[in-house]
mmCIF file of C-alpha atoms in Angstrom:
data_model
loop_
_atom_site.group_PDB
_atom_site.id
_atom_site.type_symbol
_atom_site.label_atom_id
_atom_site.label_comp_id
_atom_site.label_asym_id
_atom_site.label_seq_id
_atom_site.Cartn_x
_atom_site.Cartn_y
_atom_site.Cartn_z
ATOM 1 C CA LEU A 1 124.080 76.189 108.183
ATOM 2 C CA SER A 2 125.877 78.551 106.121
ATOM 3 C CA SER A 3 129.305 76.347 104.888
ATOM 4 C CA THR A 4 130.123 75.518 101.610
ATOM 5 C CA THR A 5 129.776 71.870 102.585
ATOM 6 C CA THR A 6 128.865 70.640 105.371
ATOM 7 C CA THR A 7 130.253 66.966 106.512
ATOM 8 C CA VAL A 8 127.667 64.528 108.449
ATOM 9 C CA SER A 9 129.551 61.686 109.896
ATOM 10 C CA ASN A 10 127.454 58.750 111.933
ATOM 11 C CA ALA A 11 125.214 60.889 113.035
ATOM 12 C CA LEU A 12 121.908 62.930 112.577
ATOM 13 C CA LEU A 13 120.863 65.803 110.525
ATOM 14 C CA GLY A 14 117.505 66.556 111.474
ATOM 15 C CA GLY A 15 115.445 69.790 111.814
ATOM 16 C CA SER A 16 113.679 72.474 109.266
ATOM 17 C CA GLY A 17 115.626 74.940 107.840
ATOM 18 C CA THR A 18 117.939 75.888 105.341
ATOM 19 C CA MET A 19 122.141 74.571 104.792
ATOM 20 C CA ASN A 20 123.841 77.496 102.456
ATOM 21 C CA GLY A 21 125.849 74.535 100.442
ATOM 22 C CA ALA A 22 126.595 70.947 100.122
ATOM 23 C CA VAL A 23 125.171 68.005 102.591
ATOM 24 C CA GLN A 24 127.773 65.003 102.623
ATOM 25 C CA LEU A 25 126.487 61.964 104.517
ATOM 26 C CA ALA A 26 129.012 59.300 105.510
ATOM 27 C CA ALA A 27 128.350 55.547 106.180
ATOM 28 C CA GLY A 28 126.173 55.070 109.174
ATOM 29 C CA SER A 29 124.424 58.542 109.011
ATOM 30 C CA THR A 30 120.502 59.498 109.131
ATOM 31 C CA ILE A 31 118.948 63.033 107.362
ATOM 32 C CA ALA A 32 115.604 63.316 109.030
ATOM 33 C CA PRO A 33 113.459 66.827 107.752
ATOM 34 C CA GLY A 34 111.447 67.180 111.183
ATOM 35 C CA ALA A 35 111.330 68.165 114.675
ATOM 36 C CA SER A 36 110.744 64.384 115.344
ATOM 37 C CA LEU A 37 109.204 61.265 113.674
ATOM 38 C CA GLY A 38 105.548 62.499 113.463
ATOM 39 C CA THR A 39 106.912 65.872 113.374
ATOM 40 C CA ALA A 40 106.684 67.119 109.412
ATOM 41 C CA GLY A 41 109.487 69.721 108.331
ATOM 42 C CA ILE A 42 111.283 70.430 104.876
ATOM 43 C CA LEU A 43 115.411 70.593 104.946
ATOM 44 C CA ALA A 44 116.587 72.210 102.044
ATOM 45 C CA MET A 45 120.334 72.615 100.859
ATOM 46 C CA ASN A 46 122.351 73.246 97.499
ATOM 47 C CA SER A 47 123.130 69.583 96.977
ATOM 48 C CA LEU A 48 123.032 66.125 98.964
ATOM 49 C CA SER A 49 125.390 62.712 98.447
ATOM 50 C CA GLY A 50 126.715 60.178 100.205
ATOM 51 C CA THR A 51 127.145 56.703 100.494
ATOM 52 C CA GLY A 52 125.848 54.006 103.181
ATOM 53 C CA PHE A 53 123.392 57.023 104.978
ATOM 54 C CA THR A 54 119.427 57.113 105.574
ATOM 55 C CA PHE A 55 116.803 59.213 104.304
ATOM 56 C CA ALA A 56 114.461 59.244 107.579
ATOM 57 C CA MET A 57 110.879 60.365 106.375
ATOM 58 C CA GLY A 58 107.233 60.497 108.319
ATOM 59 C CA ILE A 59 104.090 61.016 106.386
ATOM 60 C CA THR A 60 100.704 61.524 108.434
ATOM 61 C CA GLY A 61 98.515 63.192 105.952
ATOM 62 C CA THR A 62 98.706 64.643 102.628
ATOM 63 C CA GLY A 63 97.987 68.219 103.140
ATOM 64 C CA ALA A 64 101.078 70.526 103.590
ATOM 65 C CA GLY A 65 103.083 70.178 106.579
ATOM 66 C CA GLN A 66 101.843 66.683 107.015
ATOM 67 C CA TYR A 67 104.874 64.875 105.078
ATOM 68 C CA ASP A 68 108.804 65.488 105.328
ATOM 69 C CA GLN A 69 110.701 66.785 102.590
ATOM 70 C CA ILE A 70 114.548 67.250 101.273
ATOM 71 C CA VAL A 71 114.651 69.917 98.835
ATOM 72 C CA THR A 72 117.944 70.811 96.782
ATOM 73 C CA THR A 73 118.970 73.506 94.409
ATOM 74 C CA GLY A 74 121.209 71.323 92.926
ATOM 75 C CA ASN A 75 121.918 67.814 92.557
ATOM 76 C CA LEU A 76 120.287 64.756 95.002
ATOM 77 C CA ASP A 77 122.470 61.557 94.406
ATOM 78 C CA TYR A 78 120.663 58.929 95.954
ATOM 79 C CA SER A 79 123.390 56.371 95.694
ATOM 80 C CA GLY A 80 124.095 54.173 98.524
ATOM 81 C CA GLY A 81 121.331 56.130 100.506
ATOM 82 C CA THR A 82 118.033 53.564 102.069
ATOM 83 C CA LEU A 83 114.687 55.457 102.668
ATOM 84 C CA ALA A 84 112.866 54.304 105.370
ATOM 85 C CA LEU A 85 109.305 55.546 105.403
ATOM 86 C CA ASN A 86 107.113 55.655 108.556
ATOM 87 C CA LEU A 87 103.514 56.110 107.304
ATOM 88 C CA THR A 88 100.363 56.204 109.201
ATOM 89 C CA GLY A 89 97.089 57.068 108.378
ATOM 90 C CA THR A 90 94.835 56.020 105.726
ATOM 91 C CA TYR A 91 95.472 56.923 102.032
ATOM 92 C CA ALA A 92 92.739 57.355 98.982
ATOM 93 C CA ASP A 93 94.428 55.695 95.695
ATOM 94 C CA GLY A 94 95.861 58.613 93.674
ATOM 95 C CA SER A 95 97.356 60.227 96.933
ATOM 96 C CA SER A 96 100.973 61.427 96.389
ATOM 97 C CA TRP A 97 103.540 62.956 98.344
ATOM 98 C CA ASN A 98 106.535 65.421 96.587
ATOM 99 C CA LEU A 99 109.302 64.386 99.192
ATOM 100 C CA PHE A 100 111.780 65.119 96.947
ATOM 101 C CA ASP A 101 112.648 68.712 95.247
ATOM 102 C CA PHE A 102 115.336 68.846 93.012
ATOM 103 C CA ALA A 103 116.953 70.438 90.421
ATOM 104 C CA THR A 104 118.877 67.172 88.890
ATOM 105 C CA GLN A 105 118.907 63.640 90.673
ATOM 106 C CA SER A 106 121.577 60.928 90.121
ATOM 107 C CA GLY A 107 122.122 57.437 91.572
ATOM 108 C CA THR A 108 119.850 54.468 92.526
ATOM 109 C CA LEU A 109 118.624 54.238 96.260
ATOM 110 C CA ALA A 110 119.870 51.126 97.822
ATOM 111 C CA GLY A 111 116.312 50.175 98.947
ATOM 112 C CA ILE A 112 113.165 51.216 100.760
ATOM 113 C CA SER A 113 112.107 49.691 104.192
ATOM 114 C CA PRO A 114 109.461 50.916 107.241
ATOM 115 C CA ILE A 115 110.837 52.749 109.989
ATOM 116 C CA ALA A 116 107.719 51.191 112.078
ATOM 117 C CA ALA A 117 105.250 48.184 111.323
ATOM 118 C CA ASP A 118 101.644 48.493 111.672
ATOM 119 C CA SER A 119 98.705 46.271 110.096
ATOM 120 C CA VAL A 120 98.319 48.202 106.649
ATOM 121 C CA TYR A 121 101.524 50.489 105.253
ATOM 122 C CA ASN A 122 104.570 49.924 107.361
ATOM 123 C CA GLY A 123 105.026 45.995 106.981
ATOM 124 C CA LEU A 124 105.446 46.270 103.338
ATOM 125 C CA THR A 125 108.591 44.820 101.168
ATOM 126 C CA TRP A 126 109.466 47.033 98.838
ATOM 127 C CA GLY A 127 111.809 46.323 95.090
ATOM 128 C CA LEU A 128 112.701 47.855 91.944
ATOM 129 C CA ALA A 129 110.038 47.330 89.149
ATOM 130 C CA ALA A 130 112.602 46.084 86.621
ATOM 131 C CA THR A 131 113.201 43.186 89.409
ATOM 132 C CA SER A 132 110.067 41.854 89.435
ATOM 133 C CA ALA A 133 107.264 41.073 86.880
ATOM 134 C CA ASN A 134 104.147 43.000 87.621
ATOM 135 C CA TYR A 135 101.692 45.321 86.146
ATOM 136 C CA TYR A 136 103.602 48.302 86.881
ATOM 137 C CA ASP A 137 106.664 47.523 85.344
ATOM 138 C CA ALA A 138 105.998 48.992 81.536
ATOM 139 C CA GLN A 139 103.943 52.246 82.809
ATOM 140 C CA TYR A 140 106.942 53.114 84.754
ATOM 141 C CA GLY A 141 110.077 51.696 83.877
ATOM 142 C CA SER A 142 113.623 52.076 85.798
ATOM 143 C CA GLY A 143 114.249 53.828 88.878
ATOM 144 C CA ILE A 144 110.934 52.737 90.168
ATOM 145 C CA TRP A 145 110.498 51.463 93.755
ATOM 146 C CA LEU A 146 107.418 49.145 94.627
ATOM 147 C CA SER A 147 105.581 48.152 97.703
ATOM 148 C CA GLY A 148 104.055 44.843 98.110
ATOM 149 C CA TRP A 149 99.943 44.919 98.536
ATOM 150 C CA SER A 150 98.939 45.939 101.714
ATOM 151 C CA THR A 151 95.852 44.763 103.867
ATOM 152 C CA SER A 152 93.639 47.214 102.028
ATOM 153 C CA GLY A 153 94.584 46.425 98.674
ATOM 154 C CA GLN A 154 96.822 49.392 97.726
ATOM 155 C CA ARG A 155 100.416 49.507 96.703
ATOM 156 C CA PHE A 156 102.927 52.665 96.988
ATOM 157 C CA ILE A 157 105.061 53.725 93.799
ATOM 158 C CA PHE A 158 108.379 55.883 94.387
ATOM 159 C CA ASN A 159 109.724 57.522 90.866
ATOM 160 C CA GLN A 160 113.249 58.301 91.779
ATOM 161 C CA ALA A 161 113.105 60.629 88.724
ATOM 162 C CA ASP A 162 110.568 63.066 90.024
ATOM 163 C CA GLY A 163 110.669 62.407 94.125
ATOM 164 C CA VAL A 164 107.475 61.253 94.512
ATOM 165 C CA LEU A 165 105.906 58.922 95.976
ATOM 166 C CA THR A 166 101.625 57.199 95.419
ATOM 167 C CA VAL A 167 99.118 55.335 96.133
ATOM 168 C CA VAL A 168 97.925 53.297 93.360
ATOM 169 C CA PRO A 169 95.068 50.331 93.784
ATOM 170 C CA GLU A 170 95.230 46.803 92.781
ATOM 171 C CA PRO A 171 95.141 45.967 89.331
ATOM 172 C CA SER A 172 92.249 43.948 89.476
ATOM 173 C CA THR A 173 90.123 47.271 90.327
ATOM 174 C CA LEU A 174 91.842 49.489 87.589
ATOM 175 C CA VAL A 175 90.143 46.659 85.273
ATOM 176 C CA MET A 176 87.090 46.710 86.791
ATOM 177 C CA ALA A 177 86.626 50.629 86.679
ATOM 178 C CA ALA A 178 88.138 50.503 82.948
ATOM 179 C CA GLY A 179 85.387 47.647 82.286
ATOM 180 C CA ALA A 180 82.607 49.826 83.689
ATOM 181 C CA ILE A 181 83.545 52.969 82.317
ATOM 182 C CA ALA A 182 83.720 51.424 78.320
ATOM 183 C CA GLY A 183 80.268 49.910 79.384
ATOM 184 C CA TRP A 184 78.664 53.487 80.197
#
Protein backbone atom coordinates (compact mmCIF):
# COMPACT_ATOMS: atom_id res chain seq x y z
CA LEU A 1 0.00 0.00 0.00
CA SER A 2 1.37 3.38 -0.88
CA SER A 3 -1.14 5.78 0.67
CA THR A 4 0.08 8.45 3.08
CA THR A 5 -2.34 7.06 5.66
CA THR A 6 -4.20 3.78 5.50
CA THR A 7 -7.29 3.75 7.70
CA VAL A 8 -8.73 0.38 8.69
CA SER A 9 -12.31 0.57 9.96
CA ASN A 10 -13.89 -2.49 11.58
CA ALA A 11 -11.83 -4.76 9.31
CA LEU A 12 -8.76 -7.01 9.22
CA LEU A 13 -5.39 -5.83 7.92
CA GLY A 14 -3.23 -8.90 7.47
CA GLY A 15 -0.48 -10.45 5.43
CA SER A 16 3.19 -9.69 4.98
CA GLY A 17 4.70 -6.66 3.35
CA THR A 18 5.28 -2.94 3.64
CA MET A 19 2.84 -0.06 3.76
CA ASN A 20 4.52 3.19 2.71
CA GLY A 21 2.72 5.41 5.16
CA ALA A 22 0.94 5.49 8.48
CA VAL A 23 -1.70 2.97 9.55
CA GLN A 24 -4.68 4.12 11.61
CA LEU A 25 -6.84 1.35 13.14
CA ALA A 26 -10.41 2.16 14.13
CA ALA A 27 -12.36 0.40 16.89
CA GLY A 28 -13.19 -3.20 16.00
CA SER A 29 -10.24 -3.57 13.61
CA THR A 30 -7.51 -6.20 13.74
CA ILE A 31 -3.94 -6.16 12.47
CA ALA A 32 -2.57 -9.69 11.92
CA PRO A 33 0.82 -10.31 10.32
CA GLY A 34 1.10 -13.47 8.20
CA ALA A 35 -1.12 -15.31 5.74
CA SER A 36 -3.19 -16.91 8.50
CA LEU A 37 -2.96 -17.80 12.17
CA GLY A 38 0.00 -20.18 12.45
CA THR A 39 1.67 -18.81 9.31
CA ALA A 40 4.10 -16.16 10.49
CA GLY A 41 4.64 -12.87 8.75
CA ILE A 42 6.04 -9.37 9.07
CA LEU A 43 3.98 -6.22 8.48
CA ALA A 44 5.97 -3.00 8.14
CA MET A 45 4.73 0.60 8.05
CA ASN A 46 5.78 4.14 8.93
CA SER A 47 3.65 4.37 12.09
CA LEU A 48 0.71 2.61 13.74
CA SER A 49 -2.02 4.08 15.94
CA GLY A 50 -5.70 3.74 16.73
CA THR A 51 -8.21 2.90 19.43
CA GLY A 52 -10.10 -0.26 20.33
CA PHE A 53 -8.18 -2.49 17.92
CA THR A 54 -6.47 -5.90 18.22
CA PHE A 55 -2.95 -7.08 17.41
CA ALA A 56 -3.49 -10.79 16.50
CA MET A 57 -0.10 -12.50 16.62
CA GLY A 58 1.03 -16.10 16.57
CA ILE A 59 4.15 -17.90 17.75
CA THR A 60 5.04 -21.42 16.62
CA GLY A 61 8.78 -21.44 17.41
CA THR A 62 11.76 -19.28 18.29
CA GLY A 63 13.47 -19.07 14.90
CA ALA A 64 13.08 -16.54 12.12
CA GLY A 65 9.79 -17.00 10.32
CA GLN A 66 8.17 -18.77 13.30
CA TYR A 67 6.52 -15.75 14.91
CA ASP A 68 4.64 -12.66 13.76
CA GLN A 69 6.17 -9.23 13.87
CA ILE A 70 4.99 -5.63 13.38
CA VAL A 71 7.67 -3.13 12.35
CA THR A 72 7.37 0.65 12.25
CA THR A 73 10.02 3.11 11.11
CA GLY A 74 8.28 5.73 13.29
CA ASN A 75 5.99 5.52 16.31
CA LEU A 76 4.00 2.50 17.47
CA ASP A 77 1.11 3.65 19.67
CA TYR A 78 -0.14 0.79 21.87
CA SER A 79 -2.97 2.96 23.26
CA GLY A 80 -6.29 1.18 23.19
CA GLY A 81 -4.89 -1.92 21.51
CA THR A 82 -5.24 -5.47 22.79
CA LEU A 83 -2.51 -8.02 22.06
CA ALA A 84 -4.14 -11.37 21.26
CA LEU A 85 -1.51 -14.16 21.30
CA ASN A 86 -1.63 -17.69 19.97
CA LEU A 87 1.29 -19.73 21.36
CA THR A 88 1.93 -23.25 20.10
CA GLY A 89 4.89 -25.44 20.97
CA THR A 90 7.05 -25.62 24.08
CA TYR A 91 9.66 -23.04 24.99
CA ALA A 92 12.78 -23.05 27.12
CA ASP A 93 13.28 -20.48 29.86
CA GLY A 94 14.86 -17.41 28.29
CA SER A 95 13.16 -17.85 24.90
CA SER A 96 12.17 -14.46 23.51
CA TRP A 97 10.43 -12.92 20.52
CA ASN A 98 10.76 -9.38 19.17
CA LEU A 99 7.04 -8.99 18.34
CA PHE A 100 7.23 -5.23 17.78
CA ASP A 101 10.17 -3.36 16.27
CA PHE A 102 9.85 0.44 16.25
CA ALA A 103 11.75 3.72 16.32
CA THR A 104 9.59 5.07 19.18
CA GLN A 105 6.59 3.82 21.14
CA SER A 106 3.84 5.42 23.15
CA GLY A 107 0.73 4.48 25.11
CA THR A 108 -0.19 1.39 27.07
CA LEU A 109 -1.95 -1.74 25.85
CA ALA A 110 -5.53 -2.21 26.94
CA GLY A 111 -4.78 -5.87 27.62
CA ILE A 112 -3.26 -9.18 26.52
CA SER A 113 -5.39 -12.23 25.91
CA PRO A 114 -5.07 -15.66 24.35
CA ILE A 115 -6.49 -16.35 20.89
CA ALA A 116 -7.03 -20.05 21.61
CA ALA A 117 -6.88 -22.16 24.75
CA ASP A 118 -4.50 -25.04 25.27
CA SER A 119 -3.26 -26.85 28.35
CA VAL A 120 0.10 -25.08 28.69
CA TYR A 121 0.19 -21.45 27.48
CA ASN A 122 -2.99 -20.13 25.91
CA GLY A 123 -5.15 -20.31 29.03
CA LEU A 124 -2.90 -17.84 30.87
CA THR A 125 -4.25 -14.66 32.38
CA TRP A 126 -2.32 -11.42 31.95
CA GLY A 127 -1.94 -8.21 33.96
CA LEU A 128 0.27 -5.16 34.26
CA ALA A 129 3.19 -5.73 36.66
CA ALA A 130 2.30 -2.56 38.56
CA THR A 131 -1.10 -4.02 39.46
CA SER A 132 0.17 -7.22 41.06
CA ALA A 133 2.72 -7.82 43.81
CA ASN A 134 5.26 -10.36 42.62
CA TYR A 135 8.96 -11.07 42.25
CA TYR A 136 9.27 -9.43 38.81
CA ASP A 137 7.85 -5.97 39.60
CA ALA A 138 11.15 -4.51 40.85
CA GLN A 139 13.14 -5.95 37.94
CA TYR A 140 10.99 -4.78 35.06
CA GLY A 141 9.08 -1.65 36.13
CA SER A 142 6.14 -0.02 34.36
CA GLY A 143 4.73 -1.08 31.00
CA ILE A 144 5.47 -4.71 31.79
CA TRP A 145 2.76 -7.33 31.28
CA LEU A 146 3.02 -10.59 33.21
CA SER A 147 1.20 -13.81 32.47
CA GLY A 148 0.01 -16.22 35.12
CA TRP A 149 2.01 -19.40 35.73
CA SER A 150 1.78 -22.13 33.11
CA THR A 151 1.45 -25.80 34.00
CA SER A 152 5.15 -26.10 33.13
CA GLY A 153 6.14 -23.56 35.84
CA GLN A 154 6.86 -20.71 33.44
CA ARG A 155 5.55 -17.21 32.96
CA PHE A 156 5.72 -14.78 30.07
CA ILE A 157 6.79 -11.16 30.34
CA PHE A 158 5.90 -8.66 27.63
CA ASN A 159 7.90 -5.42 27.76
CA GLN A 160 6.13 -2.60 25.91
CA ALA A 161 9.33 -0.48 25.94
CA ASP A 162 11.16 -2.87 23.61
CA GLY A 163 8.30 -4.97 22.16
CA VAL A 164 9.82 -8.25 23.39
CA LEU A 165 8.00 -11.25 24.87
CA THR A 166 10.19 -13.48 27.09
CA VAL A 167 9.71 -16.81 28.93
CA VAL A 168 10.91 -16.79 32.54
CA PRO A 169 11.00 -19.62 35.09
CA GLU A 170 9.21 -19.79 38.39
CA PRO A 171 11.09 -17.65 41.01
CA SER A 172 11.87 -20.69 43.18
CA THR A 173 13.79 -22.10 40.19
CA LEU A 174 15.87 -18.92 40.07
CA VAL A 175 16.52 -19.06 43.82
CA MET A 176 17.56 -22.74 43.62
CA ALA A 177 19.86 -22.03 40.64
CA ALA A 178 21.48 -19.09 42.45
CA GLY A 179 21.94 -21.25 45.56
CA ALA A 180 23.54 -24.01 43.53
CA ILE A 181 25.92 -21.54 41.87
CA ALA A 182 26.82 -19.93 45.23
CA GLY A 183 27.59 -23.35 46.69
CA TRP A 184 29.74 -24.30 43.69
